[in-house]
PDB file of C-alpha atoms in Angstrom:
ATOM      1  CA  UNK A  14      48.500  44.108  -8.829  1.00 69.00           C
ATOM      2  CA  UNK A  15      51.501  45.401  -6.894  1.00 83.00           C
ATOM      3  CA  UNK A  16      52.758  41.886  -6.130  1.00 85.00           C
ATOM      4  CA  UNK A  17      52.983  41.035  -9.845  1.00 90.00           C
ATOM      5  CA  UNK A  18      54.831  44.296 -10.532  1.00 92.00           C
ATOM      6  CA  UNK A  19      57.275  43.511  -7.746  1.00 91.00           C
ATOM      7  CA  UNK A  20      58.005  40.102  -9.268  1.00 92.00           C
ATOM      8  CA  UNK A  21      58.515  41.619 -12.729  1.00 94.00           C
ATOM      9  CA  UNK A  22      60.850  44.269 -11.290  1.00 94.00           C
ATOM     10  CA  UNK A  23      62.739  41.483  -9.518  1.00 95.00           C
ATOM     11  CA  UNK A  24      63.426  39.810 -12.847  1.00 95.00           C
ATOM     12  CA  UNK A  25      60.630  37.256 -13.195  1.00 95.00           C
ATOM     13  CA  UNK A  26      59.824  36.810 -16.883  1.00 96.00           C
ATOM     14  CA  UNK A  27      56.256  35.494 -16.978  1.00 94.00           C
ATOM     15  CA  UNK A  28      56.212  35.118 -20.763  1.00 95.00           C
ATOM     16  CA  UNK A  29      59.346  32.970 -20.638  1.00 96.00           C
ATOM     17  CA  UNK A  30      57.939  30.912 -17.762  1.00 93.00           C
ATOM     18  CA  UNK A  31      54.712  30.398 -19.699  1.00 92.00           C
ATOM     19  CA  UNK A  32      56.645  29.185 -22.722  1.00 94.00           C
ATOM     20  CA  UNK A  33      59.442  27.166 -21.073  1.00 96.00           C
ATOM     21  CA  UNK A  34      58.271  26.528 -17.517  1.00 95.00           C
ATOM     22  CA  UNK A  35      57.030  23.282 -16.025  1.00 95.00           C
ATOM     23  CA  UNK A  36      53.296  22.562 -15.978  1.00 94.00           C
ATOM     24  CA  UNK A  37      51.644  22.642 -12.565  1.00 93.00           C
ATOM     25  CA  UNK A  38      50.459  19.057 -12.918  1.00 94.00           C
ATOM     26  CA  UNK A  39      54.016  17.900 -13.692  1.00 96.00           C
ATOM     27  CA  UNK A  40      55.362  19.827 -10.716  1.00 96.00           C
ATOM     28  CA  UNK A  41      52.729  18.274  -8.437  1.00 97.00           C
ATOM     29  CA  UNK A  42      53.679  14.788  -9.613  1.00 97.00           C
ATOM     30  CA  UNK A  43      57.420  15.426  -9.209  1.00 97.00           C
ATOM     31  CA  UNK A  44      57.177  16.938  -5.723  1.00 97.00           C
ATOM     32  CA  UNK A  45      54.852  14.137  -4.602  1.00 97.00           C
ATOM     33  CA  UNK A  46      57.175  11.429  -5.908  1.00 97.00           C
ATOM     34  CA  UNK A  47      60.228  13.190  -4.422  1.00 98.00           C
ATOM     35  CA  UNK A  48      59.202  12.421  -0.861  1.00 97.00           C
ATOM     36  CA  UNK A  49      59.170  16.103   0.117  1.00 98.00           C
ATOM     37  CA  UNK A  50      55.426  16.064   0.759  1.00 98.00           C
ATOM     38  CA  UNK A  51      53.280  13.550   2.637  1.00 98.00           C
ATOM     39  CA  UNK A  52      56.351  12.864   4.761  1.00 98.00           C
ATOM     40  CA  UNK A  53      56.442  13.517   8.493  1.00 96.00           C
ATOM     41  CA  UNK A  54      60.252  13.345   8.480  1.00 98.00           C
ATOM     42  CA  UNK A  55      60.527  16.524   6.378  1.00 98.00           C
ATOM     43  CA  UNK A  56      60.519  19.917   8.107  1.00 98.00           C
ATOM     44  CA  UNK A  57      59.519  22.989   6.104  1.00 98.00           C
ATOM     45  CA  UNK A  58      60.969  26.329   7.229  1.00 97.00           C
ATOM     46  CA  UNK A  59      59.655  29.577   5.781  1.00 96.00           C
ATOM     47  CA  UNK A  60      59.233  33.250   6.558  1.00 93.00           C
ATOM     48  CA  UNK A  61      55.681  34.491   6.105  1.00 92.00           C
ATOM     49  CA  UNK A  62      54.924  31.484   3.926  1.00 94.00           C
ATOM     50  CA  UNK A  63      51.162  31.103   4.273  1.00 93.00           C
ATOM     51  CA  UNK A  64      50.384  32.175   0.696  1.00 93.00           C
ATOM     52  CA  UNK A  65      53.178  29.963  -0.634  1.00 95.00           C
ATOM     53  CA  UNK A  66      51.831  26.889   1.131  1.00 97.00           C
ATOM     54  CA  UNK A  67      48.258  27.684   0.101  1.00 96.00           C
ATOM     55  CA  UNK A  68      49.440  27.819  -3.515  1.00 94.00           C
ATOM     56  CA  UNK A  69      51.337  24.536  -3.131  1.00 97.00           C
ATOM     57  CA  UNK A  70      48.221  22.880  -1.700  1.00 97.00           C
ATOM     58  CA  UNK A  71      46.210  24.231  -4.643  1.00 96.00           C
ATOM     59  CA  UNK A  72      48.725  22.727  -7.094  1.00 96.00           C
ATOM     60  CA  UNK A  73      48.829  19.402  -5.246  1.00 97.00           C
ATOM     61  CA  UNK A  74      45.040  19.127  -5.268  1.00 96.00           C
ATOM     62  CA  UNK A  75      45.158  19.252  -9.055  1.00 92.00           C
ATOM     63  CA  UNK A  76      42.080  20.348 -10.956  1.00 87.00           C
ATOM     64  CA  UNK A  77      40.048  20.611  -7.757  1.00 86.00           C
ATOM     65  CA  UNK A  78      39.636  24.026  -6.201  1.00 87.00           C
ATOM     66  CA  UNK A  79      40.852  24.847  -2.748  1.00 91.00           C
ATOM     67  CA  UNK A  80      38.351  23.659  -0.149  1.00 94.00           C
ATOM     68  CA  UNK A  81      35.513  26.008   0.774  1.00 93.00           C
ATOM     69  CA  UNK A  82      35.865  25.250   4.467  1.00 96.00           C
ATOM     70  CA  UNK A  83      38.912  26.334   6.473  1.00 96.00           C
ATOM     71  CA  UNK A  84      39.099  23.053   8.401  1.00 97.00           C
ATOM     72  CA  UNK A  85      39.184  21.115   5.137  1.00 96.00           C
ATOM     73  CA  UNK A  86      42.044  23.307   3.870  1.00 97.00           C
ATOM     74  CA  UNK A  87      44.018  22.671   7.066  1.00 97.00           C
ATOM     75  CA  UNK A  88      43.378  18.942   6.673  1.00 98.00           C
ATOM     76  CA  UNK A  89      45.151  19.014   3.289  1.00 97.00           C
ATOM     77  CA  UNK A  90      47.856  21.392   4.502  1.00 98.00           C
ATOM     78  CA  UNK A  91      48.737  19.105   7.418  1.00 98.00           C
ATOM     79  CA  UNK A  92      48.516  16.030   5.191  1.00 98.00           C
ATOM     80  CA  UNK A  93      50.946  17.339   2.571  1.00 98.00           C
ATOM     81  CA  UNK A  94      53.157  19.371   4.942  1.00 98.00           C
ATOM     82  CA  UNK A  95      53.011  17.819   8.429  1.00 98.00           C
ATOM     83  CA  UNK A  96      55.651  20.148   9.917  1.00 97.00           C
ATOM     84  CA  UNK A  97      55.834  23.808   8.897  1.00 97.00           C
ATOM     85  CA  UNK A  98      57.851  26.308  10.895  1.00 95.00           C
ATOM     86  CA  UNK A  99      57.096  29.887   9.910  1.00 94.00           C
ATOM     87  CA  UNK A 100      59.805  32.094  11.416  1.00 91.00           C
ATOM     88  CA  UNK A 101      57.623  35.191  11.247  1.00 89.00           C
ATOM     89  CA  UNK A 102      55.011  33.485  13.409  1.00 87.00           C
ATOM     90  CA  UNK A 103      57.573  31.922  15.745  1.00 87.00           C
ATOM     91  CA  UNK A 104      59.405  35.214  16.249  1.00 84.00           C
ATOM     92  CA  UNK A 105      56.300  37.375  16.474  1.00 80.00           C
ATOM     93  CA  UNK A 106      56.923  38.287  20.097  1.00 72.00           C
ATOM     94  CA  UNK A 107      60.676  38.803  19.943  1.00 74.00           C
ATOM     95  CA  UNK A 108      61.069  42.482  20.779  1.00 63.00           C
ATOM     96  CA  UNK A 109      64.188  42.995  18.649  1.00 60.00           C
ATOM     97  CA  UNK A 110      62.268  42.308  15.440  1.00 61.00           C
ATOM     98  CA  UNK A 111      58.705  43.091  16.457  1.00 59.00           C
ATOM     99  CA  UNK A 112      56.995  44.812  13.574  1.00 61.00           C
ATOM    100  CA  UNK A 113      59.908  44.092  11.311  1.00 61.00           C
ATOM    101  CA  UNK A 114      60.506  41.842   8.406  1.00 64.00           C
ATOM    102  CA  UNK A 115      63.105  39.380   7.330  1.00 64.00           C
ATOM    103  CA  UNK A 116      65.711  42.152   7.091  1.00 65.00           C
ATOM    104  CA  UNK A 117      65.621  42.582  10.882  1.00 65.00           C
ATOM    105  CA  UNK A 118      66.750  39.002  11.381  1.00 61.00           C
TER     106      UNK A 118
END
């Protein structure tokens, strides 16, 4: 897909990550123990981060699949990440950047 090509062109080496990268289960354990998730004192700020947070939820759920029901997904999302501020959503109606991306900020 185009998104994978974009990452490769940006310098992501998937073979190297596969060989030397951290396992998803290890990452899930580390981020959970770090206090960055399941903590209502942490604020997450992103720009158009819905796919990123969906992937993080998938990793944190471990071998289970993402929930089939949307409300169940949002239960886990809010549990792991109680406060997410997505600048693209927050700035959706600002006329100076309407229809634009991060570059317009």
